[in-house]
Amino acid sequence: MNYLKMAYRNLGRHRRRSMLSALALGLGTALLMFIAAFFQGEMRGSMETTLRLNTGHLQVSNTEYDPDKLSVAWEYLIEKPDQAAAKIETLEPVRAATPRLVASGIVSVRDESAGVQIMGIDPASPANEPYQTLVDGEFLTADDRSGVLIGYPLAESLNLKVGDSLQLLVNTSDGDVDEQQFTVRGIFTTGTSAYDKGVVFLPLAKAQSFSGAENRASYIFVLLHDREQAEAVASAIQGQNLRIRTWTEMNELLVLVNDFSNAYLTFINLIVLGVTATVIVNTLLMSVFERTREIGILTAIGMKGRQVIALFLAEAALLGMAGIAFGAAVGWAVSAYLGRVGVYFGDLGISGEMLLEDRIYPYLTLESAINLIVTAFVITLLASLYPARMASRMEPVEALHSAQ
Amino acid sequence: MEVAKLTDVTRIYKIGEVETRALNGISLTIQDGEFTSLVGPSGSGKTTLLQLIGCLDQPTSGRVVIVGKETTNLSRNQRADLRKGTIGFVFQFFALIPTLTAYENVEMPLLLNGKSASERKQRVMELLEAVDMTDRAHHRPDQLSGGQQQRVAVARALAPAPKMILADEPTANLDTENGEQVMEIMKRLNKETDTTFVFATHDPRVIKYATRVVTLRDGVIEKD
Ligand SMILES: Nc1ncnc2c1ncn2[C@@H]1O[C@H](COP(=O)(O)OP(=O)(O)OP(=O)(O)O)[C@@H](O)[C@H]1O
Ligand SMILES: [Mg+2]
């Protein structure tokens, strides 16, 4: 007769009560597992989306360039960007390096207008692959002189279709504005409405001539095979008048939120597990009181305090294992399912430094799952020490008296 | 040999401001192999005395020596250790562990004494045989009658081969026939194994089995 076997039978005395408290722990665990998956999915998605669409892993620009201003005045721009990009692309850890020219502008159709970023891109670069998911029409070609690519939300709000014309107004290099008519070649979607509604793509050459930047670009957008290589690559490209910013510098907020989210998760874990631990403690306390006499008998025949503790901890461990296993299975299943199909939130209105896809894909790391399981188990056992010690401190006489 | 020696033992229960002198300066010696009955009216201190002899409780003053060992300054765990191999208990209510079968109940003190599996098995079967419970070995207490439960309790008390068995009104909840049967068994085991028995009782049918009768009244020994 070992402790676990005795514990199992004792739990069986109040099967429903045991099951309900295991269930409470299970639901808590499942909830926490899903929250963890959701958070991690969100953070991971947000980071990936932001890097992929917005900042890349590295940006190489003129020392004077101010990314907040979107100025295309020559002194802010980088000279001969094609050569520079080609050179960077020869570096081993670099997946793609491509020049981009960004200017601020306004799209207007009939009497409606919207402020946008006008971005000149090299249609052939693999870095621009995220814009190639088209709802309709075709992607840009390098020598197109009158076509633009617009995002689906912008097309919706301005009621534009492929082949429609629009007026584009741009702030030019000499501080003036210019306006031209363009045709919608294609409507793209990156799955991130906040991004898609605010950008209009042109082939780089056309953007350069339209804005008066000539053969200059705002920056070179660099993607790496492994983002951890950013620092190393940055020091390899040092050059005159160049400023190189890594993804961590460009996304300080996001990195911070990411770190903070772990602390936040720990906090939620402790709260929820604290509540479920109370349920377990309560169940055990009830059985300690009900079994006062029995504990007295066991101590009378020579059971020691720590053996009594072990007996009750074994009950807590069984309840914990059953509850946590159930909860982990449910939490994992829900997370895995939603991780595949995603949870649709639409445009959350988060834009700027932190981009979030319209669909959040919960993502559970093995580490956080194990972390949660171990934490839940440890908290359950620690909390159960209280009733267990209480049982162990009962004087056999008092325990025996209470029966009569 | 003296199994238990109490010297000038007093036990005062304090509940709030109220003090109850349950035992008042008792001195008593129990010799090896005795079959002693503690008698006396309700509230005279029989249970209290058994608990002190059994190291379940400690006296307010006085000395309790069990098999030559002074118990006054022992910790709770040391007392548990002393009880484990030396003293067996049979209670008025049939104090079996409800989740364990008759077999497992008898096995429990052997487990606590760290006996090997084969030793345990042999001993349990031997004891169940002695109390005539072999055929009910794998029944739970709630599937046994009161008399059967008390026989299992006697077997459990005997399991670690203690020097002494303390029984508090072992027959109070049994009918005459079952009560006599339990007493017969205890008497027989007393003779066969030379185990000392001390039991508290009101029951005249029980008293007649005793070889020594100690009468308590208001916490003092009135007659020995
Ligand atoms: N735990 C306790 N707390 C307070 N008083 C107690 C306690 N146990 C016993 N007493 C008191 O001590 C006195 C002796 O009690 P005890 O139980 O030893 O008597 P007893 O002879 O066994 O009686 P009975 O025949 O009814 O079992 C009684 O007055 C009782 O009320
Ligand atoms: Mg009594």
XYZ file of C-alpha atoms and ligand atoms in Angstrom:
660
model
C 0.000 0.000 0.000
C 1.786 3.120 -1.112
C 0.770 6.731 -0.643
C -0.486 7.178 -4.177
C -2.726 4.154 -3.955
C -4.167 5.327 -0.651
C -4.516 8.829 -2.006
C -6.332 7.499 -5.049
C -8.836 5.652 -2.893
C -9.316 8.641 -0.639
C -10.091 10.827 -3.620
C -12.553 8.200 -4.732
C -14.552 8.671 -1.527
C -15.882 11.931 -2.859
C -15.574 11.322 -6.518
C -17.628 14.279 -7.612
C -15.866 16.685 -5.291
C -12.465 15.446 -6.426
C -13.460 15.666 -10.037
C -14.803 19.161 -9.676
C -11.661 20.455 -8.034
C -9.465 18.741 -10.610
C -11.704 20.266 -13.239
C -11.256 23.740 -11.767
C -7.514 23.292 -11.956
C -7.866 21.859 -15.446
C -9.911 24.748 -16.747
C -7.480 27.193 -15.182
C -4.582 25.430 -16.864
C -6.385 25.275 -20.189
C -7.225 28.958 -20.012
C -3.665 29.894 -19.131
C -2.273 27.737 -21.858
C -4.527 29.384 -24.372
C -3.691 32.856 -23.088
C 0.003 32.036 -23.342
C -0.445 30.703 -26.867
C -2.500 33.705 -27.858
C -0.017 36.176 -26.459
C 2.935 34.460 -27.977
C 1.137 34.159 -31.262
C 0.318 37.832 -31.164
C 3.828 38.874 -30.234
C 5.418 36.567 -32.728
C 2.986 37.613 -35.462
C 3.422 41.245 -34.671
C 7.186 40.991 -34.734
C 7.223 39.033 -37.966
C 4.716 41.297 -39.646
C 6.486 44.430 -38.576
C 9.860 43.170 -39.744
C 8.524 41.770 -42.972
C 6.428 44.783 -43.990
C 7.827 47.742 -42.207
C 11.387 47.742 -41.042
C 13.169 44.658 -42.312
C 16.128 43.450 -40.325
C 18.392 46.310 -41.291
C 17.939 49.634 -42.976
C 20.825 51.463 -44.558
C 20.233 55.145 -45.112
C 21.926 58.495 -45.320
C 23.152 59.717 -41.951
C 20.785 62.642 -42.308
C 17.732 60.570 -43.113
C 14.816 60.901 -40.716
C 12.353 58.053 -41.110
C 9.555 60.065 -39.519
C 9.723 62.866 -42.037
C 9.523 60.984 -45.329
C 11.404 63.805 -46.970
C 12.843 63.165 -50.416
C 15.118 66.211 -50.341
C 18.411 65.040 -51.840
C 20.533 65.655 -48.766
C 18.478 63.058 -46.919
C 18.776 60.368 -49.538
C 21.273 57.675 -50.317
C 23.275 57.891 -53.537
C 23.555 55.060 -56.046
C 21.372 52.765 -54.004
C 21.385 49.952 -56.589
C 25.110 49.452 -56.292
C 25.021 49.652 -52.533
C 22.166 47.133 -52.373
C 23.923 44.760 -54.741
C 27.030 44.914 -52.595
C 25.119 44.213 -49.418
C 23.337 41.333 -51.050
C 26.647 39.577 -51.630
C 27.104 39.205 -47.867
C 26.551 35.647 -46.715
C 23.808 36.233 -44.047
C 21.761 38.560 -46.273
C 18.672 37.154 -47.939
C 17.694 40.298 -49.815
C 18.700 43.950 -50.001
C 16.647 46.364 -52.028
C 16.404 50.141 -52.352
C 13.186 51.891 -51.440
C 12.087 55.422 -51.924
C 9.392 56.684 -49.609
C 7.562 59.946 -50.074
C 4.407 61.289 -48.583
C 1.485 61.872 -50.851
C -2.249 61.974 -51.320
C -4.427 59.711 -53.413
C -7.548 61.294 -54.771
C -10.370 59.851 -56.797
C -13.236 62.098 -57.833
C -13.881 64.088 -54.627
C -12.397 61.631 -52.145
C -8.805 61.571 -51.000
C -6.511 59.802 -48.544
C -3.040 60.508 -47.233
C -0.585 57.739 -48.115
C 3.036 56.741 -48.255
C 4.184 56.528 -51.821
C 6.761 53.788 -51.952
C 9.017 53.043 -54.853
C 10.126 49.445 -54.873
C 12.102 47.134 -57.074
C 9.398 44.691 -58.184
C 11.955 41.955 -58.792
C 13.354 41.868 -55.250
C 12.319 38.924 -53.090
C 11.998 41.389 -50.191
C 8.808 42.661 -51.818
C 7.213 39.267 -51.936
C 4.740 40.136 -49.082
C 3.034 42.600 -51.443
C 2.575 40.030 -54.146
C -0.538 38.460 -52.687
C -3.076 40.039 -54.984
C -6.800 40.276 -54.582
C -7.084 41.353 -58.155
C -4.950 42.521 -61.090
C -1.220 42.117 -61.482
C 1.960 42.971 -59.676
C 4.098 45.876 -60.843
C 6.829 45.577 -63.443
C 10.016 47.629 -63.241
C 9.373 49.575 -66.429
C 5.751 50.441 -65.750
C 5.396 54.195 -65.977
C 1.735 54.706 -65.109
C 0.725 51.771 -62.882
C 0.376 51.620 -59.130
C -0.368 48.875 -56.661
C -2.780 49.704 -53.877
C -3.935 47.836 -50.798
C -7.326 46.214 -50.502
C -8.663 48.461 -47.693
C -7.686 51.569 -49.628
C -9.326 50.212 -52.776
C -12.463 49.519 -50.767
C -12.660 52.923 -49.159
C -12.014 54.782 -52.396
C -14.102 52.353 -54.386
C -11.266 51.572 -56.793
C -11.003 48.601 -59.110
C -8.190 47.305 -61.273
C -7.911 49.538 -64.347
C -9.434 52.582 -62.596
C -7.556 55.852 -62.616
C -6.481 57.849 -59.619
C -4.684 61.111 -59.003
C -1.492 60.946 -56.994
C -0.010 63.991 -55.345
C 3.587 63.813 -54.116
C 5.899 66.039 -52.099
C 8.931 66.374 -54.315
C 12.630 66.746 -53.637
C 12.656 70.481 -54.212
C 9.942 71.043 -51.611
C 7.165 71.390 -54.122
C 4.277 69.107 -55.004
C 3.558 67.289 -58.198
C 0.440 65.535 -59.343
C -0.070 62.817 -61.934
C -2.690 60.360 -63.000
C -2.037 56.650 -62.489
C -3.854 53.430 -63.205
C -4.549 50.725 -60.621
C -2.598 47.678 -61.829
C -3.276 45.469 -58.907
C -4.839 45.306 -55.456
C -2.722 43.565 -52.837
C -3.275 42.327 -49.328
C -0.690 41.513 -46.692
C -3.387 40.510 -44.194
C -2.552 43.593 -42.175
C -5.186 46.233 -42.859
C -3.402 48.900 -40.871
C -0.504 48.676 -43.297
C -2.394 48.063 -46.496
C -4.637 51.078 -46.224
C -1.770 53.570 -46.044
C 0.639 52.688 -48.829
C 0.758 52.973 -52.600
C 3.502 51.130 -54.505
C 5.215 52.359 -57.628
C 8.178 50.884 -59.468
C 11.302 52.506 -58.035
C 12.293 54.227 -61.293
C 8.885 55.854 -61.645
C 8.826 56.937 -58.019
C 12.262 58.482 -58.449
C 11.308 60.523 -61.479
C 7.885 61.450 -60.099
C 9.298 62.787 -56.836
C 12.400 64.290 -58.344
C 14.735 62.105 -56.335
C 16.420 61.013 -59.571
C 18.560 57.948 -58.913
C 18.454 58.190 -55.117
C 16.551 56.160 -52.553
C 15.399 56.673 -48.977
C 17.044 53.544 -47.677
C 18.096 50.045 -48.474
C 15.797 47.513 -46.963
C 17.693 44.409 -45.858
C 16.325 41.010 -44.888
C 18.588 38.409 -43.300
C 18.339 34.662 -43.078
C 18.610 34.916 -39.320
C 17.696 38.114 -37.559
C 20.190 37.437 -34.787
C 22.892 38.203 -37.364
C 21.784 41.844 -37.596
C 24.607 43.297 -35.508
C 27.267 41.343 -37.326
C 25.993 42.346 -40.746
C 25.581 45.961 -39.644
C 29.235 46.215 -38.731
C 30.203 44.585 -42.024
C 28.496 47.271 -44.130
C 29.920 50.380 -42.491
C 30.428 53.054 -45.148
C 30.737 56.773 -45.586
C 27.668 58.840 -44.813
C 25.723 55.698 -44.101
C 23.635 55.019 -41.107
C 22.683 51.440 -40.382
C 19.856 50.662 -38.070
C 19.033 47.167 -36.865
C 15.549 45.807 -36.254
C 15.975 46.096 -32.488
C 16.776 49.785 -32.786
C 13.896 50.367 -35.161
C 11.422 48.425 -33.020
C 12.314 49.403 -29.504
C 8.670 49.575 -28.522
C 7.916 46.141 -29.902
C 10.940 44.575 -28.222
C 9.860 46.187 -24.976
C 6.271 45.023 -25.297
C 7.591 41.555 -26.077
C 9.667 41.460 -22.905
C 6.879 42.932 -20.892
C 4.392 40.388 -22.160
C 6.349 37.585 -20.489
C 6.152 39.340 -17.144
C 2.481 39.964 -17.782
C 1.894 36.279 -18.529
C 3.677 35.232 -15.351
C 1.472 37.622 -13.445
C -1.742 36.216 -14.941
C -0.470 32.681 -14.321
C 0.058 33.407 -10.666
C -3.375 34.938 -10.258
C -5.285 32.159 -11.998
C -3.229 29.398 -10.410
C -3.660 31.083 -7.053
C -7.410 30.791 -7.485
C -7.304 27.161 -8.581
C -4.916 26.364 -5.729
C -7.514 27.745 -3.340
C -10.019 25.262 -4.710
C -7.599 22.389 -4.154
C -6.694 23.625 -0.678
C -10.357 23.875 0.146
C -10.992 20.319 -1.005
C -8.083 19.032 1.029
C -9.113 21.018 4.086
C -12.541 19.450 3.900
C -11.024 16.012 3.825
C -8.634 16.828 6.658
C -11.593 17.789 8.821
C -13.665 14.830 7.741
C -10.811 12.481 8.364
C -9.653 13.849 11.693
C -10.418 10.565 13.378
C -8.707 8.555 10.703
C -5.591 10.687 10.957
C -5.720 10.082 14.699
C -5.858 6.329 14.170
C -2.964 6.424 11.729
C -0.837 8.460 14.118
C -1.877 6.194 16.999
C -0.549 3.166 15.156
C 2.702 4.970 14.534
C 2.387 7.106 11.408
C 4.678 10.104 11.628
C 3.956 13.701 10.799
C 5.827 13.692 7.532
C 4.084 10.502 6.455
C 0.739 12.187 7.054
C 1.971 15.131 4.997
C 3.059 12.746 2.264
C -0.376 11.145 2.263
C -2.159 14.442 1.703
C 0.419 15.704 -0.755
C -0.077 12.510 -2.707
C -3.762 13.379 -2.935
C -2.916 16.880 -4.073
C -0.436 15.474 -6.577
C -3.042 13.121 -8.034
C -5.656 15.845 -8.247
C -3.042 18.131 -9.734
C -1.834 15.631 -12.299
C -5.336 14.742 -13.414
C -6.468 18.362 -13.591
C -3.346 19.695 -15.217
C -3.128 16.858 -17.728
C -6.726 17.432 -18.722
C -6.284 21.189 -18.854
C -3.036 20.988 -20.791
C -4.627 18.659 -23.332
C -7.620 20.958 -23.815
C -5.490 24.107 -23.862
C -3.085 22.568 -26.330
C -5.861 21.297 -28.590
C -7.645 24.655 -28.663
C -4.390 26.528 -29.240
C -3.315 24.151 -31.973
C -6.645 24.396 -33.739
C -6.855 28.171 -33.541
C -3.171 28.365 -34.378
C -4.039 26.777 -37.694
C -7.162 28.728 -38.582
C -6.335 31.943 -36.722
C -8.610 34.213 -34.742
C -9.995 37.062 -36.772
C -9.830 40.472 -35.172
C -9.886 42.739 -38.194
C -8.048 46.026 -38.184
C -7.299 46.670 -34.540
C -6.266 50.186 -35.422
C -2.721 49.549 -34.313
C -0.402 51.138 -36.805
C 2.911 52.866 -36.888
C 5.683 51.059 -35.122
C 3.817 47.902 -34.335
C 1.891 46.048 -36.990
C -0.591 43.334 -36.255
C -2.149 41.022 -38.795
C -5.932 41.011 -38.956
C -5.835 37.379 -37.887
C -3.945 36.320 -34.789
C -2.492 32.820 -34.831
C -2.050 31.426 -31.303
C 1.346 29.844 -31.003
C 2.402 27.631 -28.148
C 6.060 26.982 -27.507
C 6.973 23.726 -25.810
C 8.921 25.770 -23.310
C 5.959 27.853 -22.215
C 3.701 24.791 -22.090
C 6.141 22.934 -19.872
C 6.689 26.055 -17.849
C 2.975 26.380 -17.216
C 2.518 22.700 -16.381
C 5.386 22.706 -13.914
C 4.287 26.001 -12.347
C 0.710 24.773 -11.956
C 1.889 21.554 -10.352
C 4.331 23.246 -8.009
C 1.790 25.860 -6.926
C -0.790 23.145 -6.276
C 1.651 21.191 -4.136
C 2.894 24.252 -2.281
C -0.632 25.356 -1.487
C -1.487 21.839 -0.336
C 1.289 21.953 2.203
C -0.989 24.022 4.372
C -3.785 21.455 4.858
C -1.239 18.640 4.872
C 0.769 20.189 7.680
C -2.407 20.904 9.520
C -3.301 17.224 9.340
C 0.169 16.223 10.486
C -0.030 18.425 13.555
C -3.167 16.905 14.923
C -2.599 15.367 18.299
C -3.783 11.780 18.158
C -5.853 12.273 21.330
C -7.729 15.234 19.987
C -8.125 13.491 16.686
C -9.597 10.477 18.445
C -11.829 12.487 20.746
C -13.475 14.314 17.926
C -14.965 11.064 16.754
C -17.016 10.458 19.832
C 9.272 -6.994 33.501
C 7.431 -3.695 33.801
C 5.739 -2.783 30.564
C 4.436 0.509 31.891
C 5.202 2.416 35.033
C 3.310 5.580 35.936
C 4.445 7.646 38.892
C 2.273 10.323 40.463
C 0.637 11.181 37.165
C -1.769 14.093 36.913
C -3.587 15.177 33.807
C -5.477 18.455 33.796
C -7.587 19.454 30.803
C -7.966 23.152 30.376
C -10.800 24.491 28.289
C -10.816 28.236 28.571
C -10.944 29.042 32.265
C -12.319 25.661 33.216
C -9.852 23.079 34.501
C -10.749 19.417 34.679
C -8.542 17.204 36.784
C -9.070 14.001 34.817
C -6.305 12.168 36.671
C -5.022 13.163 40.028
C -1.707 11.697 41.179
C -1.988 8.190 39.825
C 0.788 5.653 40.288
C 0.387 2.360 38.485
C 2.639 -0.393 37.244
C 1.667 -2.845 34.499
C 3.671 -6.064 34.334
C 4.424 -8.160 31.294
C 1.575 -10.475 30.335
C -1.143 -8.871 32.432
C -4.780 -8.898 31.316
C -5.910 -5.867 33.213
C -9.234 -4.119 33.256
C -9.676 -0.434 34.114
C -13.153 0.115 35.507
C -15.007 3.016 37.013
C -17.939 5.301 36.348
C -18.137 7.513 33.324
C -15.763 10.442 33.600
C -13.526 8.732 36.136
C -10.477 8.996 33.845
C -10.172 5.552 32.209
C -9.706 6.837 28.676
C -7.314 9.517 29.853
C -5.214 6.923 31.649
C -5.080 4.645 28.598
C -4.011 7.550 26.438
C -1.153 8.351 28.797
C -0.002 4.731 28.939
C -0.256 4.667 25.151
C 1.833 7.824 24.689
C -0.996 9.395 22.751
C -1.001 12.148 25.316
C 1.375 13.603 27.868
C 0.709 14.122 31.570
C 0.484 17.567 33.109
C 2.848 16.273 35.794
C 4.320 12.948 36.811
C 6.388 10.358 34.956
C 5.400 7.754 32.399
C 7.942 5.044 31.638
C 7.133 2.598 28.826
C 9.225 -0.571 28.498
C 11.914 1.127 30.513
C 11.844 4.290 28.435
C 11.105 7.672 29.957
C 8.512 9.395 27.735
C 8.152 12.791 29.376
C 10.418 14.705 27.046
C 9.763 12.891 23.802
C 8.701 14.827 20.704
C 5.567 13.964 18.823
C 7.534 11.973 16.280
C 9.550 10.153 18.920
C 6.333 9.163 20.628
C 4.968 7.919 17.308
C 8.115 5.841 16.919
C 7.786 4.412 20.402
C 4.132 3.500 19.834
C 4.779 1.949 16.473
C 6.481 -1.199 17.649
C 5.501 -1.302 21.309
C 1.846 -0.468 21.732
C -1.253 -1.520 19.849
C -4.656 0.130 20.148
C -8.199 -1.125 19.943
C -10.823 1.575 20.159
C -14.440 1.600 21.114
C -15.556 2.618 17.675
C -14.164 0.199 15.158
C -11.266 2.351 14.153
C -10.416 0.881 10.791
C -9.347 2.968 7.826
C -12.460 2.916 5.645
C -10.636 2.976 2.316
C -8.507 -0.025 3.152
C -9.541 -3.674 3.124
C -9.315 -5.804 6.255
C -6.047 -7.165 4.936
C -4.621 -3.711 4.245
C -5.715 -2.403 7.621
C -3.796 -5.147 9.364
C -0.865 -4.583 7.044
C -0.680 -0.855 7.800
C 1.340 -0.967 11.052
C 3.689 -3.497 9.450
C 4.279 -1.064 6.609
C 4.946 1.699 9.103
C 7.444 -0.622 10.782
C 9.192 -1.187 7.479
C 8.583 -4.917 7.211
C 9.286 -6.641 3.915
C 6.471 -7.702 1.604
C 6.819 -11.398 2.309
C 7.038 -10.847 6.059
C 3.923 -8.701 5.905
C 1.956 -11.188 3.912
C 2.753 -14.045 6.227
C 2.017 -12.010 9.357
C -1.267 -10.577 8.070
C -2.589 -13.984 7.066
C -1.522 -15.446 10.382
C -3.341 -12.692 12.300
C -6.491 -12.799 10.201
C -6.490 -16.529 10.858
C -6.115 -15.900 14.591
C -9.183 -13.622 14.656
C -11.028 -15.873 12.237
C -11.318 -13.295 9.481
C -9.461 -15.031 6.665
C -12.520 -15.309 4.462
C -13.214 -11.583 4.720
C -9.643 -10.453 4.124
C -10.467 -8.393 1.072
C -13.605 -6.731 2.334
C -13.733 -3.063 3.193
C -14.819 -2.109 6.736
C -18.266 -1.030 5.546
C -18.812 -4.554 4.267
C -18.096 -6.044 7.712
C -20.241 -6.320 10.833
C -19.253 -4.497 14.026
C -17.848 -7.655 15.600
C -15.885 -8.474 12.476
C -14.495 -4.956 12.326
C -13.414 -5.155 15.955
C -11.695 -8.479 15.296
C -9.790 -6.904 12.429
C -8.894 -4.028 14.775
C -7.511 -6.532 17.280
C -5.488 -8.173 14.525
C -4.162 -4.787 13.472
C -3.203 -3.927 17.054
C -1.289 -7.202 17.274
C 0.404 -6.931 13.904
C 3.737 -5.390 14.903
C 3.907 -7.825 17.844
C 3.632 -5.069 20.443
C 4.486 -5.525 24.098
C 1.099 -4.189 25.092
C -2.358 -3.653 23.644
C -4.572 -0.908 24.992
C -8.280 -1.273 24.358
C -10.812 1.412 25.205
C -14.242 -0.153 25.700
C -13.616 -2.682 22.937
C -17.025 -4.290 23.407
C -19.190 -1.234 24.042
C -20.597 -1.222 20.544
C -20.973 -4.954 20.227
C -23.777 -7.289 21.181
C -23.125 -9.915 23.834
C -22.168 -12.681 21.461
C -19.726 -10.586 19.434
C -18.387 -8.961 22.589
C -17.597 -12.316 24.120
C -16.009 -13.514 20.923
C -13.685 -10.520 20.812
C -12.811 -11.014 24.500
C -12.143 -14.703 23.925
C -9.800 -13.854 21.117
C -7.955 -11.267 23.176
C -7.678 -13.624 26.109
C -6.361 -16.413 23.907
C -3.807 -14.150 22.270
C -2.774 -12.916 25.695
C -2.005 -16.453 26.703
C -0.460 -17.581 23.425
C 1.718 -14.568 22.742
C 2.182 -13.228 26.242
C 1.103 -9.792 25.018
C -0.011 -7.479 27.819
C -3.617 -6.267 27.544
C -5.068 -3.263 29.332
C -8.675 -2.418 28.653
C -11.109 0.157 29.932
C -14.670 -1.015 30.317
C -17.997 -0.700 32.086
C -19.074 -4.075 30.930
C -19.278 -6.707 33.729
C -19.103 -9.505 31.120
C -15.724 -8.124 30.118
C -14.464 -7.601 33.616
C -14.805 -11.309 34.308
C -12.014 -12.047 31.808
C -9.596 -9.795 33.651
C -6.786 -11.103 35.814
C -6.457 -7.712 37.508
C -9.077 -5.023 37.985
C -8.128 -1.411 38.643
C -11.025 0.777 39.769
C -10.867 4.511 39.125
C -13.022 7.197 40.655
C -12.654 10.935 40.067
C -9.162 10.562 38.715
C -7.696 8.465 41.512
C -7.272 4.724 41.935
C -9.943 3.572 44.326
C -9.170 -0.132 44.254
C -6.497 -2.328 42.649
N -10.008 16.334 25.674
C -10.603 16.676 26.815
N -10.772 17.963 27.110
C -11.340 18.329 28.273
N -11.782 17.486 29.200
C -11.648 16.178 28.955
C -11.044 15.691 27.763
N -11.032 14.356 27.795
C -11.602 14.024 28.959
N -11.967 15.097 29.659
C -12.545 15.126 30.968
O -11.723 14.365 31.843
C -12.503 13.540 32.683
C -12.130 12.089 32.479
O -12.506 11.718 31.179
P -12.269 10.260 30.576
O -12.648 10.308 29.154
O -10.881 9.839 30.895
O -13.298 9.389 31.405
P -13.728 7.872 31.192
O -13.528 7.203 32.500
O -13.060 7.317 30.012
O -15.269 8.018 30.929
P -16.226 7.112 30.027
O -16.494 5.915 30.808
O -17.434 7.921 29.828
O -15.497 6.854 28.752
C -13.952 13.817 32.339
O -14.443 14.742 33.282
C -13.892 14.450 30.963
O -14.942 15.380 30.827
Mg -13.675 6.617 28.092
